[in-house]
Coordinates of C-alpha atoms in Angstrom, one line a residue:
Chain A
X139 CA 83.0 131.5 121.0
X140 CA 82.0 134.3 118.9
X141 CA 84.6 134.7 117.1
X142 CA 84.8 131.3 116.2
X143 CA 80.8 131.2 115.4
X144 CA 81.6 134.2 113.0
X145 CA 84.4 132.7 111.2
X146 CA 82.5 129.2 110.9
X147 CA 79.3 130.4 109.7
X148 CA 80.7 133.1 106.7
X149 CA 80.5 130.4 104.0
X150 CA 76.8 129.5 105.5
X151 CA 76.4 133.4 104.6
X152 CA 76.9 132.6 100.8
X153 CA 73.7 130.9 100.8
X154 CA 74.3 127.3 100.4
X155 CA 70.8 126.2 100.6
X156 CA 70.7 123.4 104.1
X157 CA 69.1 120.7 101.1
X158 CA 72.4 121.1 99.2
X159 CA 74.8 120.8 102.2
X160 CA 73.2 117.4 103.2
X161 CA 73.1 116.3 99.6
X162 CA 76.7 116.6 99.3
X163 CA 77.2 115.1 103.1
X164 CA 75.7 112.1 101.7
X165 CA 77.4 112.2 98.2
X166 CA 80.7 112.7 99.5
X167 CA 80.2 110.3 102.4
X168 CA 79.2 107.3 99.5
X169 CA 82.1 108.1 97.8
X170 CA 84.2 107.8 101.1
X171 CA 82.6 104.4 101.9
X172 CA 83.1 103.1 98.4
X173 CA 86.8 103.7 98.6
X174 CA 87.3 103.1 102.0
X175 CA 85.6 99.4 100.9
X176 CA 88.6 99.0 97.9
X177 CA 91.5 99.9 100.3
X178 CA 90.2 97.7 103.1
X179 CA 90.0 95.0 101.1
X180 CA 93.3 94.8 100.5
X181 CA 96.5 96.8 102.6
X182 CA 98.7 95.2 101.2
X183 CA 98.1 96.5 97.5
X184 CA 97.4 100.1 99.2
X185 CA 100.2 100.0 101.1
X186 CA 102.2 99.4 97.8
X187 CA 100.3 102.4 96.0
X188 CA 101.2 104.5 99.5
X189 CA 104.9 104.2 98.7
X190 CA 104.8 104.4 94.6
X191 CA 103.8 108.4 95.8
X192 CA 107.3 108.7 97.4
X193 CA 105.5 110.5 100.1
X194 CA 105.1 108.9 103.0
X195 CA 108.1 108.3 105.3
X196 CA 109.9 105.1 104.2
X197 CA 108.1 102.7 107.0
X198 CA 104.9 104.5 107.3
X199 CA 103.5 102.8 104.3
X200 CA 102.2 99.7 106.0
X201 CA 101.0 101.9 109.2
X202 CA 99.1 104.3 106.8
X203 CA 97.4 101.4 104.9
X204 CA 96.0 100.5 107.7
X205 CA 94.3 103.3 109.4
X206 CA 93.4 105.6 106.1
X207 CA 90.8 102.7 105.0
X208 CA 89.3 103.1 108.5
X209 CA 89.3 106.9 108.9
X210 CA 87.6 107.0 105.4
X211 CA 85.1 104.4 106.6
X212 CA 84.0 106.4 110.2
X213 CA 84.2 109.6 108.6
X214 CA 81.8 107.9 105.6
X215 CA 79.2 106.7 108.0
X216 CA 79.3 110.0 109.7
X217 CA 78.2 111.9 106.8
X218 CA 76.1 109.6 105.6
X219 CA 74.3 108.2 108.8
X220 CA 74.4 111.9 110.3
X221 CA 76.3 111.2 113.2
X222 CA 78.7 114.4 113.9
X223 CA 78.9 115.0 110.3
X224 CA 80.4 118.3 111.1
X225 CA 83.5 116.4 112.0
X226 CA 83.1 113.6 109.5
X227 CA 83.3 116.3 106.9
X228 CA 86.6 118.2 108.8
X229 CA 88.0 114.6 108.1
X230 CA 86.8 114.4 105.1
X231 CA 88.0 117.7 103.8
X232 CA 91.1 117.5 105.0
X233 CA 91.8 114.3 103.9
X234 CA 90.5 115.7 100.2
X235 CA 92.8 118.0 101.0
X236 CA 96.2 116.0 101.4
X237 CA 94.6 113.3 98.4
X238 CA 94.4 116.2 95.8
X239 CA 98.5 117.9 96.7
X240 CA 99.2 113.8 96.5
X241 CA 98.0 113.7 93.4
X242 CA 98.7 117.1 92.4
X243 CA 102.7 116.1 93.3
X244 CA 102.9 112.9 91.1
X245 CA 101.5 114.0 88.3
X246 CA 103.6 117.2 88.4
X247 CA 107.1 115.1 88.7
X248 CA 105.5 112.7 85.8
X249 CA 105.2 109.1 88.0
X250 CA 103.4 106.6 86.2
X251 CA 101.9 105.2 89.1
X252 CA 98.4 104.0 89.7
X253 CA 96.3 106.0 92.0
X254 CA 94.8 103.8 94.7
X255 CA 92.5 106.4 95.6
X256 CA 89.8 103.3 95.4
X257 CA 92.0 100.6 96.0
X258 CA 92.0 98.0 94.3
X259 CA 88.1 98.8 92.8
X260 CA 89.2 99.7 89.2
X261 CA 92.6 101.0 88.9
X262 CA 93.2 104.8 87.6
X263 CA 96.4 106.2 86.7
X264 CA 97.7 109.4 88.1
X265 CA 96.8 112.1 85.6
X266 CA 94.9 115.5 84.9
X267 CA 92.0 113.5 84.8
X268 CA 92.4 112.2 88.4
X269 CA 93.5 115.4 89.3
X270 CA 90.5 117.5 88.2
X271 CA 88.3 114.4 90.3
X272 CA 90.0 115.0 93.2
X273 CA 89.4 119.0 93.1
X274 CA 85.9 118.1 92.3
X275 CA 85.6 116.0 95.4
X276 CA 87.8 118.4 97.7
X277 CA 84.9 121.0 96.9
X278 CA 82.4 119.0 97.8
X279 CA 83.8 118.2 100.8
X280 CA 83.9 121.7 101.5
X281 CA 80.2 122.4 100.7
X282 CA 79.4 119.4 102.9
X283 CA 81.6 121.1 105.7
X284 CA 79.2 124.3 105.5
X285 CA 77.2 124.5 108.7
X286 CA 73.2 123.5 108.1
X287 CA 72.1 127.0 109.5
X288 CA 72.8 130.6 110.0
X289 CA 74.1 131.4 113.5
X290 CA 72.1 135.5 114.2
X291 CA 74.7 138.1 113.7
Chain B
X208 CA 77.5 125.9 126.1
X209 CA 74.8 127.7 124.5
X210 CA 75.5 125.5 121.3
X211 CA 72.7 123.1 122.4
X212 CA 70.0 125.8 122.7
X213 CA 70.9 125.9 118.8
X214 CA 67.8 124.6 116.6
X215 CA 70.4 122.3 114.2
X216 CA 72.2 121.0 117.2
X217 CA 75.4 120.9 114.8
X218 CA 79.1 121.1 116.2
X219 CA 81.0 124.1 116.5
X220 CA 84.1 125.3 117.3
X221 CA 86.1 123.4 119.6
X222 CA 83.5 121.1 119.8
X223 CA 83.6 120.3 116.8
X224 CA 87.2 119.7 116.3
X225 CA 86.8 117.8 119.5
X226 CA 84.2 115.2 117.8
X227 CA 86.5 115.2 114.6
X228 CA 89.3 114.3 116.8
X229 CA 87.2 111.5 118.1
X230 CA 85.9 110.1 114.9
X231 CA 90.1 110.3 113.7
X232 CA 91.2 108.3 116.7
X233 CA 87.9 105.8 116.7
X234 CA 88.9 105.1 112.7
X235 CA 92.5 104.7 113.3
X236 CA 91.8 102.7 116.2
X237 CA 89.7 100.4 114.2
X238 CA 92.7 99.9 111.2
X239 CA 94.7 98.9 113.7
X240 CA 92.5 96.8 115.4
X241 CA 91.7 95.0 112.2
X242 CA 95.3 95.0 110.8
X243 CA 95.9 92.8 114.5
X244 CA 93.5 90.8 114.0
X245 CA 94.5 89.6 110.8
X246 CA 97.6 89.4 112.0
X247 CA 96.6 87.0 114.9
X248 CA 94.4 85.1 112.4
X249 CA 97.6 84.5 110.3
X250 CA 95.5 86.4 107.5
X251 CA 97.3 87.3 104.1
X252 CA 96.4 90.5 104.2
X253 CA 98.0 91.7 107.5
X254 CA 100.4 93.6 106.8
X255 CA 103.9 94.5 109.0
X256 CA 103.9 97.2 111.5
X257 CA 106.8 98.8 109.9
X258 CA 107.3 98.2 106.0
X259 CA 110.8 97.3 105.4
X260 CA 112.1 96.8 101.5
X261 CA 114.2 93.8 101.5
X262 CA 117.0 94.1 100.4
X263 CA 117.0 91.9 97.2
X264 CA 119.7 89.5 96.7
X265 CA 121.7 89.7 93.7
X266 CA 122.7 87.0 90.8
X267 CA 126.2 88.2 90.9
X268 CA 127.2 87.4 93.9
X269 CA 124.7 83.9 94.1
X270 CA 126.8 82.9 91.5
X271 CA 130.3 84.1 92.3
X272 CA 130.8 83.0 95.7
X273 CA 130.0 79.3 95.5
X274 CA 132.1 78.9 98.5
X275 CA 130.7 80.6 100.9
X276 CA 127.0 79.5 101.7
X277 CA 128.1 75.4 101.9
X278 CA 127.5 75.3 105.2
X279 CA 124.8 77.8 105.7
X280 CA 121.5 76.6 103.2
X281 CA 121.5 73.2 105.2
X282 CA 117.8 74.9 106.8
X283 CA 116.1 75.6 104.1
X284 CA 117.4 72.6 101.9
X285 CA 114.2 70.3 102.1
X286 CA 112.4 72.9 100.0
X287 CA 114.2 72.6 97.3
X288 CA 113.7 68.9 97.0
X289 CA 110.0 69.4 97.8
X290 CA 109.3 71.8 95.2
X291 CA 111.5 70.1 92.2
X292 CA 108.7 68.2 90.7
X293 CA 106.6 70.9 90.2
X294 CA 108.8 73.8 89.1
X295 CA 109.4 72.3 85.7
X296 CA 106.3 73.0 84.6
X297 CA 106.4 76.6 85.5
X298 CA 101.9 76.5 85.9
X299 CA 101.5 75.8 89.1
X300 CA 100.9 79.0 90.5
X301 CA 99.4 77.2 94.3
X302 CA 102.9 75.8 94.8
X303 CA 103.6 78.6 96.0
X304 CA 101.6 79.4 98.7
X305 CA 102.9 76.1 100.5
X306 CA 106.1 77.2 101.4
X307 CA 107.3 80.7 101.8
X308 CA 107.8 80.0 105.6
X309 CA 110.6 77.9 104.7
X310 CA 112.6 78.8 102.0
X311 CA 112.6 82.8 101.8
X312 CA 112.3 83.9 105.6
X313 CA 115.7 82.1 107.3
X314 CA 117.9 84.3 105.5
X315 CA 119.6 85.4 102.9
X316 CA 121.3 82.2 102.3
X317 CA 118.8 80.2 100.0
X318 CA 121.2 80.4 97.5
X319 CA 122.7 76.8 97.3
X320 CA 121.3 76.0 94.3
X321 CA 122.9 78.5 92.6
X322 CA 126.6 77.5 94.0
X323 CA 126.7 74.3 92.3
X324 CA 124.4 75.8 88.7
X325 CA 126.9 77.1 86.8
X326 CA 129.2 73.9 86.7
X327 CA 126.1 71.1 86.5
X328 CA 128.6 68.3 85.5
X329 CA 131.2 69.6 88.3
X330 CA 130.4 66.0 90.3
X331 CA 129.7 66.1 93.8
X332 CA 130.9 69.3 95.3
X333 CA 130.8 70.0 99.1
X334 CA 128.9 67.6 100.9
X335 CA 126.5 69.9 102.1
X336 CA 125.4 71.5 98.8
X337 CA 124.5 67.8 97.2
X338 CA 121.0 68.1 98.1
X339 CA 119.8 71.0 96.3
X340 CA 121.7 71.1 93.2
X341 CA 120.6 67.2 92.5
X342 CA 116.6 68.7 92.6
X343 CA 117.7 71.9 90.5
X344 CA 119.5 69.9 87.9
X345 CA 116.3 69.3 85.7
X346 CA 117.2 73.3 84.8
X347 CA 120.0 73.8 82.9
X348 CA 118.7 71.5 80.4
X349 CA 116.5 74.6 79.7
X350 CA 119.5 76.8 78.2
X351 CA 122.0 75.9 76.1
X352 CA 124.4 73.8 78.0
X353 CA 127.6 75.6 76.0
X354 CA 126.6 79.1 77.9
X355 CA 127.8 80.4 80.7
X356 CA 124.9 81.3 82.1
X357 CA 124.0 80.7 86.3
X358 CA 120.9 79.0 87.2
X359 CA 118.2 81.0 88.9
X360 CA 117.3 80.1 92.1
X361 CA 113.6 79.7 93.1
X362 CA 112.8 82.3 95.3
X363 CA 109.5 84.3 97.0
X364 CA 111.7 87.3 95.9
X365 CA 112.9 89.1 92.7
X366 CA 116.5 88.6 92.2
X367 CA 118.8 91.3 90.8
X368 CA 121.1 91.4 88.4
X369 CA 123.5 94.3 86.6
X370 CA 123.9 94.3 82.8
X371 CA 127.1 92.2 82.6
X372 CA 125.1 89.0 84.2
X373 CA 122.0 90.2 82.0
X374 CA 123.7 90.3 78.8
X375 CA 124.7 87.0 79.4
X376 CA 121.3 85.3 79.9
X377 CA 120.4 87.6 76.5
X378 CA 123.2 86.3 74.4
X379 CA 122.5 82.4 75.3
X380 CA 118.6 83.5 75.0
X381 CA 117.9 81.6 78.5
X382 CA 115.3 84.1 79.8
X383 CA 112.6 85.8 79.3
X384 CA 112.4 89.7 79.1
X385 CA 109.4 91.8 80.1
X386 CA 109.0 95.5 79.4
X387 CA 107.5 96.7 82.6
X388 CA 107.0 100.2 81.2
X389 CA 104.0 102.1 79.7
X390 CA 103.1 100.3 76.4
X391 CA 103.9 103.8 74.6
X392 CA 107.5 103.7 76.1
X393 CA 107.8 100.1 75.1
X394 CA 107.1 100.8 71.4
X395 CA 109.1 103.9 71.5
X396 CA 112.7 101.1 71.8
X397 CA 112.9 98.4 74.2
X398 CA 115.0 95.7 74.2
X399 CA 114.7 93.5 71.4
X400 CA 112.7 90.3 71.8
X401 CA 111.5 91.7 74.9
X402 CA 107.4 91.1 75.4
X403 CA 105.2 94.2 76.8
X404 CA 103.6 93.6 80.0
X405 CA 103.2 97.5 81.8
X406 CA 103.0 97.2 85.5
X407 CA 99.8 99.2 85.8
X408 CA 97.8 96.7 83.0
X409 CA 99.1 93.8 85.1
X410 CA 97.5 95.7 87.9
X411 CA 94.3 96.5 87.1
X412 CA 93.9 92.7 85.3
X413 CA 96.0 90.4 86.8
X414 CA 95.4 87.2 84.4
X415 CA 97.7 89.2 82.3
X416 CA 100.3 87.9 84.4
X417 CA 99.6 84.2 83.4
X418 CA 100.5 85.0 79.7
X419 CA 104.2 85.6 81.2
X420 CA 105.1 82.1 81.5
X421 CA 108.6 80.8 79.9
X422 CA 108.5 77.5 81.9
X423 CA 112.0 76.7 83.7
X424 CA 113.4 80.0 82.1
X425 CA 113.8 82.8 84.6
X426 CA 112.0 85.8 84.2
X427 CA 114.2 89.2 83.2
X428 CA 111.9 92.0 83.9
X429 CA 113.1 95.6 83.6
X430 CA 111.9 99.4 83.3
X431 CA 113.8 102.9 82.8
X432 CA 116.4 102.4 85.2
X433 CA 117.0 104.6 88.0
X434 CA 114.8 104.9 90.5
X435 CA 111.9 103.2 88.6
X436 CA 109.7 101.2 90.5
X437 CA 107.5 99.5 87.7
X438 CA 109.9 96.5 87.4
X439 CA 110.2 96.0 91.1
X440 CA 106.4 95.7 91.5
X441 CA 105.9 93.4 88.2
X442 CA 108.7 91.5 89.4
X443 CA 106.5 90.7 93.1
X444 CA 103.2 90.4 90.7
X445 CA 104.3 87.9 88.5
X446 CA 105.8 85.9 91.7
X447 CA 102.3 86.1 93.3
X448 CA 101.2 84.4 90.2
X449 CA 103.0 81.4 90.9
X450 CA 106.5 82.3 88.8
X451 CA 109.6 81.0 90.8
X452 CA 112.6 82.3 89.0
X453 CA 112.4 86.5 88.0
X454 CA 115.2 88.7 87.9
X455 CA 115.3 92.7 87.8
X456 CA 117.6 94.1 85.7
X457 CA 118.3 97.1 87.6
X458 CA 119.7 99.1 85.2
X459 CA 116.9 99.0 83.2
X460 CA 116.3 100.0 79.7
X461 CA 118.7 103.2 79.2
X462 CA 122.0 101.4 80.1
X463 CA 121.1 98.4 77.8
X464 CA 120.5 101.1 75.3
X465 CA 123.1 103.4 75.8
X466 CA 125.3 99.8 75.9
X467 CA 124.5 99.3 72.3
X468 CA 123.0 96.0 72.3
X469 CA 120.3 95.1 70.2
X470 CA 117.0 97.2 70.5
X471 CA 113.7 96.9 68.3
X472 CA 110.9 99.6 68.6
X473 CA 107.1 99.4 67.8
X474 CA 104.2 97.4 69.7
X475 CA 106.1 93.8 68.4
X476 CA 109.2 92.2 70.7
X477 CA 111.2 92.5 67.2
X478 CA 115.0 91.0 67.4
X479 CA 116.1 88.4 66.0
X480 CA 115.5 86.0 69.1

């Protein structure tokens, strides 16, 4: 437990004020409800977007259309309702995570693919641009991942 | 734990991994929840547990093994029949939706229109092909009679074809080409007399798609060969709009060029077609 509380709290040590870590909880939860709202909408388009990445197994596509939308959406009104947001951030962060090295990989081997990161709410091509959004959002998943308070020691 | 004695009360450490966990499984849960209801509700957007890519049938062999499929398309035959008065017209994009059960689910067969295309004034062939080819005969009127060209089949999905079979439609002008690359690709060569329509434009603005619309022609739509994918999805958007007949020509854009057939570049089809 110490340990842990040590290694959890260093970024909290870098003085993140707590009004900044719940700003970002909510921006970043907004923008996690938004696009879990475009995906939902329609699976069948994200599932098409999944496999234009030519990362996800071939198969998976349909499955991963289906639950992404959802995990964006409980992880959303998490952060923004403050239920566990803690864990809706983890989510949140890591799925930041994988989005950006998605990204990241397509543009890097040049596909001309759209991104789907909001569905099918205003279509954006893979790019720089995208890129640098997505590195943008990944740190402010991470600031909303900081814990509100100092643990002592 | 002593984490509750905390004054923010937030997770920590396995606790908090063990509420992430939760909120994973309770959103997952949810998409597949959904996704089974739609399913159950016979909604358009459920999707398949498991994608599978069909495997697209191709123009080559629809048209070269006439033979073969007499006895098998007697299922799906009262589609055909059904659907001939309005596919003439090419603009009536809510046909479609009437009957995808029927004529591209059985199988693989559907092509018995086809069979009987390429020789319209052949008489009656087999007895079991007389159906279709009688409510597809309004097409070849389309193309030059003279050419040698193989009717299209209507279809829920793209048909393929390789560049021998393309060439053909091209030289008796009796389809339609579509660019489905970037419009900067297009106007740096594409195949001359082909319109621009990239897959992503057709994406974000869908009404695009209605200014694709060559009546009883069939629909040639292509990108940069290989492994691209553009032409494949255009090909699916522009049959959700209501087009029956569109052909991918798989090769795509390099083998026509490297061919040496007729190419134009800048932001106008060009050619002499």
């Amino acid at each position: 437990m110490s340990t842990e509380a040590r290694t959890m709290t260093a970024p909290a040590a870098a003085g993140v004020r707590p009004v900044v870590i719940r700003l970002a909880r909510i921006a970043i939860g907004v923008v996690f409800l938004v696009a879990a709202y475009g995906k939902a909408m329609d699976p069948g388009s994200f599932a098409i977007q999944i496999k234009n990445f030519r990362i996800a197994p071939a198969g998976s596509e349909n499955l991963l259309a289906m639950v992404i939308p959802w995990i964006e959406l409980v992880a959303g009104v998490s952060l923004v309702a403050g239920i566990k947001p803690r864990a809706g951030a983890a989510i949140v962060l890591a799925m930041m995570v994988f989005f950006t090295f998605a990204v990241g990989l397509a543009w890097g081997r040049g596909l001309n693919i759209d991104c789907g990161c909001f569905g099918t709410l205003g279509g954006a091509a893979v790019g720089m641009k995208k890129f640098a959004e997505n590195v943008g959002l990944t740190v402010l998943a991470l600031i909303a991942f900081l814990p509100l308070s100092r643990t002592p020691r | 734990m002593s984490i509750r004695h905390r004054p923010d009360r937030e997770e920590r450490g396995s606790v908090l991994w063990r509420s992430a966990f939760v909120l994973l499984l309770v959103g997952a849960g949810l998409g597949l929840v959904s996704n089974a209801v739609l399913l159950a509700a016979g909604s358009k957007r459920g999707l398949a547990w498991v994608r599978t890519d069909k495997k697209l049938e191709s123009l080559e062999e629809l048209s070269t093994s006439p033979g073969a499929v007499t006895t098998e398309p007697s299922t799906p035959e009262p589609v055909p029949t059904e659907v001939a008065p309005v596919n003439p017209t090419g603009s009536t994009p809510t046909a479609t939706a009437k009957k995808p059960a029927a004529s591209s689910e059985p199988k693989p067969s559907t092509p018995a229109p086809a069979t009987s295309a390429s020789k319209p004034a052949g008489g009656p062939p087999a007895a079991g092909t007389t159906a279709a080819p009688n409510a597809e005969k309004s097409v070849p009127t389309a193309t030059k009679p003279s050419a040698d060209v193989p009717t299209v089949p209507d279809s829920r999905d793209p048909i393929q074809a390789k560049m021998p079979m393309v060439k053909k439609f091209y030289d008796a002008d009796a389809a339609l080409f579509v660019d489905a690359r970037e419009a900067v690709e297009y106007a740096e060569g594409h195949i001359a007399g082909a319109v621009s329509l990239p897959f992503d434009e057709a994406f974000k603005d869908p009404k695009k798609l209605a200014t694709i619309d060559p009546g009883t022609k069939p629909i040639i739509v292509y990108c940069g060969g290989g492994d691209c994918e553009a032409s494949r999805n255009l090909a699916y958007s522009l049959i959700d709009a209501g087009r029956k007949k569109v052909v991918i020509f798989e090769d795509g854009f390099p083998a026509w060029k490297s061919a040496g057939y007729a190419v134009a570049t800048g932001k106008e089809p060009g050619g002499a077609k």
